[in-house]
XYZ file of C-alpha atoms in Angstrom:
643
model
C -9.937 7.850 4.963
C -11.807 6.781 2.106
C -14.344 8.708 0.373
C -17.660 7.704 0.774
C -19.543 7.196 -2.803
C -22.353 10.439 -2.569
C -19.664 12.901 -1.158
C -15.935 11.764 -2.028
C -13.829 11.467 -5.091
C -16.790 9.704 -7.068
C -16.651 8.429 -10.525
C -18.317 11.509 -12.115
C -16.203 14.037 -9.987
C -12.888 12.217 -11.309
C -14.388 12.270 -14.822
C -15.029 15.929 -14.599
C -11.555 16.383 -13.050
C -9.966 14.725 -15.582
C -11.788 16.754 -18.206
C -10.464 19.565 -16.448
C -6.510 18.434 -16.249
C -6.490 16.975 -19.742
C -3.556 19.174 -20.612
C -2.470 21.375 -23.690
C 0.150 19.026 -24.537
C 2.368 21.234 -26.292
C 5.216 20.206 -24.584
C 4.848 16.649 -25.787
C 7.166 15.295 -28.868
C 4.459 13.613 -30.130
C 6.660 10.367 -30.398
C 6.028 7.068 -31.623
C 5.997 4.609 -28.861
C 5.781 0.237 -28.525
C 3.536 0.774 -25.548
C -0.117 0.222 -26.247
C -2.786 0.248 -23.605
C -5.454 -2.790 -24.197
C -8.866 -3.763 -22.589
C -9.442 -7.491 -22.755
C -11.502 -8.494 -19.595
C -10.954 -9.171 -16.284
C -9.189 -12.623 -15.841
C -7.518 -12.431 -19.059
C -3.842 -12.533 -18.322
C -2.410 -15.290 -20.354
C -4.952 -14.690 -22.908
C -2.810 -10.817 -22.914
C 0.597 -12.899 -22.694
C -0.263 -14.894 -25.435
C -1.948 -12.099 -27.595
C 1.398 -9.687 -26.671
C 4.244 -12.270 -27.673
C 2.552 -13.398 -30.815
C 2.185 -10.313 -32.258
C 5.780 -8.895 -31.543
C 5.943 -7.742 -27.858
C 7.627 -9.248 -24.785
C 4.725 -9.444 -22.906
C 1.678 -7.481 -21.123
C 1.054 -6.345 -17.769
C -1.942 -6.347 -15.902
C -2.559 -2.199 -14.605
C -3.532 -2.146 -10.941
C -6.562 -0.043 -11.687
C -9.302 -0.072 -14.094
C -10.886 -3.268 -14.952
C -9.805 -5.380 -18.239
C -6.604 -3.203 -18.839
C -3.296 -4.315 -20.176
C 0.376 -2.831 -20.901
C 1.787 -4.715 -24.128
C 5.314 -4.014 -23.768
C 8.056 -4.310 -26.290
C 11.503 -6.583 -25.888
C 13.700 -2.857 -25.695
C 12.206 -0.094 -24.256
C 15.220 1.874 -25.443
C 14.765 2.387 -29.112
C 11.328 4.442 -30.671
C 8.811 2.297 -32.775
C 10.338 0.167 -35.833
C 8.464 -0.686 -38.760
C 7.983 -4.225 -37.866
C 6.502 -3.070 -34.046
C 4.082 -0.748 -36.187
C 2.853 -3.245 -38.766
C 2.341 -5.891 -35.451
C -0.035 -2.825 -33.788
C -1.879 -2.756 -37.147
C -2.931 -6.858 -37.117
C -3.433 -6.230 -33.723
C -6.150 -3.669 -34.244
C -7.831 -5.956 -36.851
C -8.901 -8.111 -34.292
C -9.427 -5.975 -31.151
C -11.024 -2.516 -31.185
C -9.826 -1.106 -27.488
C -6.285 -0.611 -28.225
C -4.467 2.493 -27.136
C -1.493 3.904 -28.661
C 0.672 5.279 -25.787
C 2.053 8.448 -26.940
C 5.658 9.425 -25.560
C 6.286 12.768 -23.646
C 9.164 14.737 -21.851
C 9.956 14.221 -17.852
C 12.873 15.998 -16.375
C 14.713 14.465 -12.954
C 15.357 17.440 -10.628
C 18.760 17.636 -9.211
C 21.481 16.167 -9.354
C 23.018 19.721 -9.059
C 26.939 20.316 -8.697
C 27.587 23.134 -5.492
C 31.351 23.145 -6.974
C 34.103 21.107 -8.233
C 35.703 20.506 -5.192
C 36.320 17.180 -4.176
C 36.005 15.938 -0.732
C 37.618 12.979 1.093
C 34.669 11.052 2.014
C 36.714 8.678 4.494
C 34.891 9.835 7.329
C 31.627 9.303 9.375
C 29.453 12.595 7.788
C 26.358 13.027 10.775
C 28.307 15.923 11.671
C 28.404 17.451 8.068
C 24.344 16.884 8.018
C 23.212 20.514 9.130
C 19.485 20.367 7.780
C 19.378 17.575 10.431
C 20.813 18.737 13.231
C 22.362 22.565 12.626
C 24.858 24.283 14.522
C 26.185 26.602 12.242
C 28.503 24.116 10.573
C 28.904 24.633 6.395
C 28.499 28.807 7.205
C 24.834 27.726 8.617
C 21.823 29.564 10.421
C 22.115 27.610 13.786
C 19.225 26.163 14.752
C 17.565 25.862 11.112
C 17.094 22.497 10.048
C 14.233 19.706 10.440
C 14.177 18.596 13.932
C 14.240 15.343 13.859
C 16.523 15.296 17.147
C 13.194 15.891 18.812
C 11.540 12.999 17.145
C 14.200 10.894 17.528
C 14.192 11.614 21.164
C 10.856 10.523 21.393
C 11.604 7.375 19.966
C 10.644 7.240 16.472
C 13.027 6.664 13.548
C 10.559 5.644 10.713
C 10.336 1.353 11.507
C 7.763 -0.103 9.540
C 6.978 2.908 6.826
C 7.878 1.669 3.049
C 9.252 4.693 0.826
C 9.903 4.377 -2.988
C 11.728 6.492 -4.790
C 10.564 6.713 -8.233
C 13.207 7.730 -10.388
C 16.246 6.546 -13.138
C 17.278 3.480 -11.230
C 18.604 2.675 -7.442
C 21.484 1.132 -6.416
C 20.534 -1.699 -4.084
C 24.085 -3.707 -4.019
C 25.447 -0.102 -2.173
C 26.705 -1.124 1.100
C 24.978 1.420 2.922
C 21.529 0.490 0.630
C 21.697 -3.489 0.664
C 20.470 -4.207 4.124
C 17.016 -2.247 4.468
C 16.345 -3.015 0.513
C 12.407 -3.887 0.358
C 13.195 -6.224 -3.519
C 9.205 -7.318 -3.473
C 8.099 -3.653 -3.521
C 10.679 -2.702 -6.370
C 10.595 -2.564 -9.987
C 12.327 -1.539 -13.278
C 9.206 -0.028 -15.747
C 12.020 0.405 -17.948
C 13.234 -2.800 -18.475
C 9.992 -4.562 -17.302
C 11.673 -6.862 -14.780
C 12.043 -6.438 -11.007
C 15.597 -5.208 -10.862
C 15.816 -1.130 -11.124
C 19.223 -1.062 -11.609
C 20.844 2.390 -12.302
C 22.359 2.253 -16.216
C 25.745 3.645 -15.022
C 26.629 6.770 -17.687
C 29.750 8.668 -18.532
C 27.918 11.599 -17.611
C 26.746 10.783 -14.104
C 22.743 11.193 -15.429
C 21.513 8.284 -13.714
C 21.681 9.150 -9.652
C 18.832 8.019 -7.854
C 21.005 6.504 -5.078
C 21.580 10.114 -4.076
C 17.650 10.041 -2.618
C 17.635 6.770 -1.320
C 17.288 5.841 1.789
C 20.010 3.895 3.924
C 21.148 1.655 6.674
C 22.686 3.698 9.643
C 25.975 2.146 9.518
C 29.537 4.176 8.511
C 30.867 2.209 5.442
C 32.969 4.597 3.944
C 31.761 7.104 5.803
C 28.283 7.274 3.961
C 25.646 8.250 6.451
C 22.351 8.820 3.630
C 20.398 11.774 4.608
C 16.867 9.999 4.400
C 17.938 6.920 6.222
C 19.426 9.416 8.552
C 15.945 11.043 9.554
C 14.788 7.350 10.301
C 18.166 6.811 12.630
C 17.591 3.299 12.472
C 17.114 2.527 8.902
C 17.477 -1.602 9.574
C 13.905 -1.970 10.230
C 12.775 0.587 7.747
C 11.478 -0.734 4.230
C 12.916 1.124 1.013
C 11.844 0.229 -2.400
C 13.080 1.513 -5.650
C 10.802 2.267 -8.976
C 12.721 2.803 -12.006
C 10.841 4.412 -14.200
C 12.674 7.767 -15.677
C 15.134 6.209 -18.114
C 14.340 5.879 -21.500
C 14.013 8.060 -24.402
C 10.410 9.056 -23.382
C 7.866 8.862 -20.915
C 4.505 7.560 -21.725
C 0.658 7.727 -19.734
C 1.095 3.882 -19.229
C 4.772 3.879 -17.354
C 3.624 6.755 -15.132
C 0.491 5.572 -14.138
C 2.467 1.776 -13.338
C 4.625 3.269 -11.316
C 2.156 5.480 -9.027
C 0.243 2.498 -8.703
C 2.574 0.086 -7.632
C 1.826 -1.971 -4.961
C 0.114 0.815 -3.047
C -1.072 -1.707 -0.003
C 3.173 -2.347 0.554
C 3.900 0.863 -0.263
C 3.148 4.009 2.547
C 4.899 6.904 0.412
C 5.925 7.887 -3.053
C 8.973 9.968 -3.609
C 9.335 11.553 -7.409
C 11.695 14.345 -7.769
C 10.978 14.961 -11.549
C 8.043 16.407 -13.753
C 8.120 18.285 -16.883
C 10.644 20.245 -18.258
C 11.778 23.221 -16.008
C 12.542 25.665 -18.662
C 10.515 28.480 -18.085
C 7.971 27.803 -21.035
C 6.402 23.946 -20.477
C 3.161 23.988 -19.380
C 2.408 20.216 -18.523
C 1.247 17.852 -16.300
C -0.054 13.873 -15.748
C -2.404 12.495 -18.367
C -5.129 10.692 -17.938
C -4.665 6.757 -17.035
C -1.838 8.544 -14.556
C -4.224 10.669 -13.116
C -6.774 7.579 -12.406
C -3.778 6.122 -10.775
C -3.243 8.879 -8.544
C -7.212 9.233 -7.362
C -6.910 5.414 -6.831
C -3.953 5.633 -4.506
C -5.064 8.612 -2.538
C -8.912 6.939 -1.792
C -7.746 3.007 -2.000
C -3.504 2.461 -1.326
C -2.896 1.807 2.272
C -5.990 -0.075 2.805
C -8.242 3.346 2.393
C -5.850 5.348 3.904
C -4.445 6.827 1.053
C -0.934 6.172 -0.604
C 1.265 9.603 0.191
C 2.827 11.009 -2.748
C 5.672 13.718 -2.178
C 6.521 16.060 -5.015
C 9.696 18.082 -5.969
C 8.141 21.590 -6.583
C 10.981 22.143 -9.360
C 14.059 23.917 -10.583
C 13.175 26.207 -12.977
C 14.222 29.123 -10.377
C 12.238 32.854 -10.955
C 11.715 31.867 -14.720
C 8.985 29.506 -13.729
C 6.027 28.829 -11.922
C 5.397 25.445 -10.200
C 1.747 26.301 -10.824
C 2.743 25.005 -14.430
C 3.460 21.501 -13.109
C 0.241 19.544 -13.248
C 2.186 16.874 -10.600
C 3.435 19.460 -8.292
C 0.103 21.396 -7.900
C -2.162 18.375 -7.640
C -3.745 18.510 -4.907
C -3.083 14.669 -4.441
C 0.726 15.637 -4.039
C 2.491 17.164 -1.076
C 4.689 19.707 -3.172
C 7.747 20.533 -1.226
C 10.097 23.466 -2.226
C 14.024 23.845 -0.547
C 15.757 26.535 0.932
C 19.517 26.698 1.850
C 21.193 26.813 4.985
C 20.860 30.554 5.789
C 17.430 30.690 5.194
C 16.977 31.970 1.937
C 15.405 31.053 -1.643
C 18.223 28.331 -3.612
C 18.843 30.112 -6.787
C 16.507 27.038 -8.410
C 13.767 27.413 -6.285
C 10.089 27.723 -7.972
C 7.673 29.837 -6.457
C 3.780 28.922 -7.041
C 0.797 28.980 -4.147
C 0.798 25.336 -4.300
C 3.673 25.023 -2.147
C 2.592 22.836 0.633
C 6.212 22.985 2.426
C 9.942 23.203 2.463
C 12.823 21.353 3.769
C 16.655 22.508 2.683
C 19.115 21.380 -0.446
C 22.359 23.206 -0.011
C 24.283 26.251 0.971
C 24.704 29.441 -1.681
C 28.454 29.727 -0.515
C 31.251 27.770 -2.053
C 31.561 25.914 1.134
C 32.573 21.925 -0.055
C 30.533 20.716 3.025
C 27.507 23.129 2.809
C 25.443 19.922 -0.106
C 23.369 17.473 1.479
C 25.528 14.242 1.957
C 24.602 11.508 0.240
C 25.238 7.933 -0.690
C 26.564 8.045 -4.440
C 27.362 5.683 -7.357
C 29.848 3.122 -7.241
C 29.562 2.705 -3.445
C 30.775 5.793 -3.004
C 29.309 8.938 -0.730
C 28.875 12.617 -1.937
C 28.442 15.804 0.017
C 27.070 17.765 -2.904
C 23.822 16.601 -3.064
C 21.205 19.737 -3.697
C 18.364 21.161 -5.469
C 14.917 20.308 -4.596
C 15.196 16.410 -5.860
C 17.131 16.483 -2.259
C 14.210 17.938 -0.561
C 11.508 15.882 -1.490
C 13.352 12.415 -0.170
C 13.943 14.827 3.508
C 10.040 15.049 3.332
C 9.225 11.922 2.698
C 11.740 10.774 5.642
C 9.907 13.370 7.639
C 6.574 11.894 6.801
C 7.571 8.605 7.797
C 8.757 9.184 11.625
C 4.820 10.521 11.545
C 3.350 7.328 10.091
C 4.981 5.297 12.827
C 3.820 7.741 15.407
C -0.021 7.358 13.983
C 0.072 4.527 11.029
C -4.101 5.486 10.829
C -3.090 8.900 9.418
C -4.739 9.600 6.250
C -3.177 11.616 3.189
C -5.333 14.137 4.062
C -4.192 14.245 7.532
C -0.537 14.236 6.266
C -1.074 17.373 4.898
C -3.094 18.965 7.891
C -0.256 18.017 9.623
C 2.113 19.815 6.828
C 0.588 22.904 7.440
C -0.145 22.886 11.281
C 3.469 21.654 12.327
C 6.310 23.348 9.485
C 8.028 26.532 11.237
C 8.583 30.086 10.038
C 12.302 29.186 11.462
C 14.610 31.317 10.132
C 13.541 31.000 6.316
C 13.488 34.693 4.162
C 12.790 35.533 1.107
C 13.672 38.976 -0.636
C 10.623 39.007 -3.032
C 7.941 37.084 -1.189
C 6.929 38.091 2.366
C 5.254 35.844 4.995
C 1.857 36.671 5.772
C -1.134 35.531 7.958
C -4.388 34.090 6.061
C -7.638 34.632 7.438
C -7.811 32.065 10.201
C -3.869 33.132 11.117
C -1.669 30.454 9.474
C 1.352 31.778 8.195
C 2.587 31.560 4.522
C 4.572 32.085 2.460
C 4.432 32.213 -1.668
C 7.548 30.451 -1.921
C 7.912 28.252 1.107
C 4.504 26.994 1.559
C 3.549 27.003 5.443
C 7.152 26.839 6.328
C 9.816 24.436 6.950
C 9.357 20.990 8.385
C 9.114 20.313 11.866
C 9.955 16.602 12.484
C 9.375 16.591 16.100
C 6.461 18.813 16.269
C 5.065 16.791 13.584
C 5.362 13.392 15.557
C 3.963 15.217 18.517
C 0.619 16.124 17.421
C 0.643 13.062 14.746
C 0.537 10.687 18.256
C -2.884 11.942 19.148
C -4.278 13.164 15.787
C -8.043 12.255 15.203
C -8.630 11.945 11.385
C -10.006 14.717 9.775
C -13.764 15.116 8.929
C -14.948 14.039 5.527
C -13.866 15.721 2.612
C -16.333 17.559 -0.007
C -15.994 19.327 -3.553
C -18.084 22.236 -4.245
C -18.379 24.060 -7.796
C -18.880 27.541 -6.075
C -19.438 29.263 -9.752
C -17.882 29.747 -13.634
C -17.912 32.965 -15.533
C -17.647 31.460 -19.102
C -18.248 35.352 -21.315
C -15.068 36.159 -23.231
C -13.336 38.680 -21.667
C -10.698 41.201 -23.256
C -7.371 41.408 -21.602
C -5.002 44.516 -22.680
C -1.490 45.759 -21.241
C -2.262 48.406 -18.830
C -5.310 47.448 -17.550
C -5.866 44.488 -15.084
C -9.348 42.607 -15.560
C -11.032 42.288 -12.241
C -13.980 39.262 -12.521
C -15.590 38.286 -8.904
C -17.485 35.581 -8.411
C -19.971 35.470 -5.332
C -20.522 31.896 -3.169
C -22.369 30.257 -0.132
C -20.023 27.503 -0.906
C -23.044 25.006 -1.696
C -24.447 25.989 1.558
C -27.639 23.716 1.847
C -26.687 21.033 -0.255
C -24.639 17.950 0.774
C -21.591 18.965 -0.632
C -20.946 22.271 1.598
C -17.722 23.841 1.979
C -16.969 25.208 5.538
C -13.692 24.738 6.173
C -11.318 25.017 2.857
C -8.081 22.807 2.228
C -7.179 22.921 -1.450
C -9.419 25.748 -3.946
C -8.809 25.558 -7.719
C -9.697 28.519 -10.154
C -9.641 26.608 -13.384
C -8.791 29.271 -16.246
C -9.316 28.896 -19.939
C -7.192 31.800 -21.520
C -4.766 32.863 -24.190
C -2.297 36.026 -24.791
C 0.211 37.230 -27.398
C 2.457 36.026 -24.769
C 1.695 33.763 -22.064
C 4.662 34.303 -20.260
C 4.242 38.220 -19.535
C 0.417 36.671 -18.318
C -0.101 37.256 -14.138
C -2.716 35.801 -12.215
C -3.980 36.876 -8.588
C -6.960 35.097 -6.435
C -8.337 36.980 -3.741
C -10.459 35.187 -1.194
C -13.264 35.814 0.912
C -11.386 36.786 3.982
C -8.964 38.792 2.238
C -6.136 36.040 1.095
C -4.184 36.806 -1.787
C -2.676 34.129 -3.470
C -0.644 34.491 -6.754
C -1.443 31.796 -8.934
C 0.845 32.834 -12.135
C 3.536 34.719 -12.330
C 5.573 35.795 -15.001
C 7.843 33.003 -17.239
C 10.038 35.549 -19.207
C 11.085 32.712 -21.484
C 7.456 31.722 -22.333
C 6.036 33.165 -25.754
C 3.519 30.954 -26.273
C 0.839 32.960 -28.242
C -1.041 30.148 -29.475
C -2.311 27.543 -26.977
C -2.389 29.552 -23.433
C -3.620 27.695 -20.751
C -7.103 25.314 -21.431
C -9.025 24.641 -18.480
C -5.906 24.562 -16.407
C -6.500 23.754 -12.490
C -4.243 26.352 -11.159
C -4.086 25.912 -7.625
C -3.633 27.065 -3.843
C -3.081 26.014 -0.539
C -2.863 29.738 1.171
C -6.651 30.104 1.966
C -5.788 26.660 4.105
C -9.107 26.516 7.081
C -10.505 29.685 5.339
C -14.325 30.081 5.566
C -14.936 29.877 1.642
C -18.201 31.718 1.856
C -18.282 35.331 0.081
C -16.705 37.279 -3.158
C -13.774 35.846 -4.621
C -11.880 38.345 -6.865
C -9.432 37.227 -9.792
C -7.691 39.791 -11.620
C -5.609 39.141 -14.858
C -3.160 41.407 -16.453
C 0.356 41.581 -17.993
C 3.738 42.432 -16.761
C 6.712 42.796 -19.341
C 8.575 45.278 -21.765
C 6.032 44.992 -24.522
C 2.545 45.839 -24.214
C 0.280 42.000 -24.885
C -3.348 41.420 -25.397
C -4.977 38.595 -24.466
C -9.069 36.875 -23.854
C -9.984 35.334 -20.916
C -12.898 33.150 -21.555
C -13.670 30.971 -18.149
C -12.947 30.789 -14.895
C -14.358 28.196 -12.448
C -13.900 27.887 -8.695
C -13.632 24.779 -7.435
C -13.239 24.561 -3.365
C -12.222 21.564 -1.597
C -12.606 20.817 2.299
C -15.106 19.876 5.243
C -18.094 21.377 7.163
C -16.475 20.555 10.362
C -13.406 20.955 11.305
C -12.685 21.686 15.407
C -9.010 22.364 15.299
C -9.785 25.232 13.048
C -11.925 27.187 15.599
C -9.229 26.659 18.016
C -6.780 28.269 15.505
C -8.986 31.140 15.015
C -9.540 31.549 19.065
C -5.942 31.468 19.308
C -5.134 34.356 16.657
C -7.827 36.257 18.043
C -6.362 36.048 21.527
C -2.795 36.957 20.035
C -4.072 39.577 18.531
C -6.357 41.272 21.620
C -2.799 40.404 23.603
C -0.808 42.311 21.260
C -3.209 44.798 21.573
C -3.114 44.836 25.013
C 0.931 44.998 24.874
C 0.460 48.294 22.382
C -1.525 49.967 25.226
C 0.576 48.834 28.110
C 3.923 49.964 26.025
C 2.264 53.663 25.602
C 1.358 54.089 29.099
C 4.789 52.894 30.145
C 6.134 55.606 27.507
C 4.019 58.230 28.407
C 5.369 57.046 32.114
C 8.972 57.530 31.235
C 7.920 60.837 29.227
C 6.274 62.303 32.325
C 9.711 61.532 34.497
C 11.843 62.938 32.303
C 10.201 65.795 32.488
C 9.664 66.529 36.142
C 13.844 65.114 36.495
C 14.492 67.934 33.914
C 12.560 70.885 35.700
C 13.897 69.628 39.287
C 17.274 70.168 37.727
């Protein structure tokens, strides 16, 4: 549904969001790039042509949002600026004043990840070795925990008609398995600038993006792709590829291309990359990317929203997905992974802006316990893992729902996300599931559970989109505030939510505390939000390999999803302290709460009837479980005496 100008994602909200999530940039090289970013006007393409080839560059490209902009190019992305590319910029300049340098950044693919060096004969059919779809224990499993899509399929979806691109290094479209469901108008190389994203084959196996690809459902060589295999009948079922992830940097420009890539074609976005996962990066999508983003979530499938599925990361307990400014958007479904017992993969990120799981591999040493895969060279793998595997399962998850309801919106995507994924089986040693305060469970590290394909497609069929969505500033504290090992700082900040004005917040989906702070360390920094009705959600924890004492976090949006259909209205409570070896100091010096959500929202009171009735049942059970103690008690008794 598309936001309606006085309430929705307006101009001056985006401009005061993007205010918020322009980043530190420290994890930025700072290197030269041959991109520039120029505004001509409207209809000027082969006045930008022209312009681009005669001073130097292979051409410009017309961006899909903004008005008047331009990518000028250069004739090989592969190689940094050269002298001759600068002095061309320079001329450039002279004669037109809106030119943007493109600065190049860091972005880290997540997965491939090797289970163990055993090699498997791939020569047969592998359904049977797929046990996140259907699981009977095979690969030293959990029966019984895995996506259900055998419940979807039985109802007769399989995914026809959705369009999924995978934005990554490259995709393989001459695999046999790949070839026949390969959507060529809806793919492109940002790269190479041409239309064919074409893995660059490496002696070191880098470039794998066929390994989240979808496929047809055929057995050639035995390859049976676990995307395509959530769709069944991948002939029918669209599948683009974006290659945008290889080359020596990443730029604004090539990010915000890609996310905005025929978003009326394309129904979902797979990325399974974002900055570096190494414990210390605190980073996220610049500006033109994140005007990409609000324009595909209010304007990409004809209002609907473009759907953009996120790999949470693999940074494991030394970081905190809350430091990914793509995973914790709350334009991204962030999906973490679990492995086929039901516990944490050794990679897995923990933040509160986990939306979901689905599964990667098995912790055992078994060869058939990966996700199987098509692979490079027309070849099939079974040791597919990490959460770049999980975000693909998603996105094939999210697809049997689009054909169930093709009306659902991105919001509704995610109302489904939380309503429909399962408790299953999944554990964790550190974080425990627990009930917010309208009785949706959670949990820190796997979101509102794992995906439920079939329940999903069951309540998609009849879903009603959900009510219109406001943004409420519910208050700031901007005083510096001393921070000292020790001693936690408590701040509380006290709401009606904008009660009374337009933009009221009744019914809460995403809430952001946006923090401006800094520490002798950063990474010994924790950070807990405590809601209304008694929620608490951990928004940092501690990065032991972060000593960052210098930049901290500036205005940074973190994020949760755990208050999910809360009533927003009351004392929020943030408290701030240090956990480590060496005692740290720090200053806090804001901290604004931004909720997000409706006023209305029906299936919400029905959630809330229904916890309150478990609860007065359980109740109820308590009593009748006493007197039928108290029962046995009294029998035992008079037995005993008789005797």
């Amino acid at each position: 549904m598309r936001a309606s100008p006085r309430h929705g994602t307006t101009v001056g909200f985006m401009l005061l969001l993007n205010a918020l999530l322009l980043l530190d940039t420290q994890a930025a090289e700072g290197a030269l790039t041959d991109h520039l970013l120029v505004q001509l006007h409207e209809d000027a393409q082969d006045e930008a042509h022209q312009l681009a080839t005669q001073h130097g560059f292979q051409s410009a490209r017309k961006l899909p949002f903004g008005e008047g902009l331009f990518h000028f190019y250069p004739q090989d992305t592969s190689k940094r600026r050269s002298k001759r590319s600068t002095s061309s910029r320079q001329r450039l300049q002279k004669d037109y004043r809106n030119i943007f340098e493109q600065e190049g950044f860091s972005r880290q693919k997540r997965g491939y990840r090797n289970i163990n060096d055993i090699e498997v004969n791939m020569s047969d059919p592998l359904f049977t070795k797929q046990w996140y779809l259907i699981n009977t224990g095979q690969a030293d499993g959990t029966p019984g925990l895995d996506l259900n899509v055998a419940e979807a399929w039985q109802l007769g979806y399989t995914g026809k008609g959705v369009t999924i691109a995978i934005m990554d290094d490259g995709i393989d479209y001459l695999h046999p398995d790949l070839a026949s469901n390969y959507n060529a108008d809806a793919s492109y190389d940002f790269s190479s600038n041409d239309p064919f994203p074409f893995p660059r084959y490496t002696d070191d196996w880098f470039n794998r993006t066929t390994l989240c690809s979808s496929s047809n459902n055929n057995t050639i060589n035995g390859c049976l792709n676990f995307l395509c295999q959530i769709h069944m009948e991948c002939a029918g079922v669209p599948m683009s590829g974006i290659r945008m992830l290889d080359q020596p940097f990443m730029t604004d420009i090539i990010e915000a291309s890609s996310i905005s890539h025929m978003p009326q074609v394309i129904d979902i976005y797979s990325a399974s990359w974002g900055p570096t996962d190494d414990g210390k990066t605190v980073d996220g999508p610049r500006e033109l990317t994140l005007q990409a983003m609000a324009d595909g979530v209010n304007k990409g499938r004809g209002g609907k929203g473009s759907i953009y599925v996120w790999a949470s990361g693999d940074g494991g307990s030394y970081d905190d997905c809350n430091c990914d400014g793509y995973a914790s958007s709350m334009w991204t479904i962030s999906i973490n992974s679990a492995i086929n017992d039901g516990r944490t993969a050794l990679y897995d990120e923990s933040c509160s802006s986990t939306l979901a799981s689905t599964f990667s591999n098995g912790r055992k040493r078994n060869p058939e316990a990966g996700v199987a895969t098509t692979d490079l060279y027309g070849n099939c793998t079974l040791r597919h893992s990490g959460t770049s595997a999980a975000a693909p399962e998603a996105a094939g998850v999210f697809a049997l729902a689009l054909e169930a309801n093709p009306d659902l919106t991105w919001r509704d995507m995610q109302h489904l996300s939380v309503l429909t994924s399962k408790r299953n089986q999944l554990h964790d040693e550190v974080h425990q599931w627990r009930r917010n305060g309208v009785g949706l469970e959670f949990n820190h590290l796997f979101g509102y559970g794992v995906l439920d394909a079939g329940g999903m497609v069951k309540m998609a069929k009849d879903w009603k989109t959900v009510p219109e969505r406001f943004h409420c500033v519910a208050g700031s504290i901007q005083e510096t505030h001393k921070i000292q090992s020790g001693n936690k700082l408590v701040l509380a900040i006290t709401t009606e939510a904008c009660q009374g004005k337009d933009n009221f917040v009744r019914y809460l989906e995403h809430v952001q505390a946006v923090v401006t702070v800094n520490a002798s360390r950063r990474g010994d920094l924790n950070i807990n939000m405590t809601s209304p009705m008694g929620t608490k959600s951990i928004l940092l924890s501690r990065r032991p390999r972060d000593d960052d004492s210098k930049v901290g976090f500036d205005k940074w949006p973190f994020m949760t999803t755990h208050t999910w259909g809360e009533d927003p209205r009351g004392t929020w409570v943030l408290e701030v302290g240090f956990h480590g070896e060496e005692p740290q100091r720090g200053v806090l010096k804001e901290w604004t709460l931004m909720l997000h959500g409706t006023q209305s929202a029906p299936y919400i009171d029905q959630i809330v009837r229904d916890y309150q009735s478990k609860l007065a049942m359980s109740k109820k059970e308590e009593l009748e479980e006493e007197l039928d103690e108290a029962i046995d008690r009294s029998l035992k008794s008079l037995m005993s005496k008789n005797n």
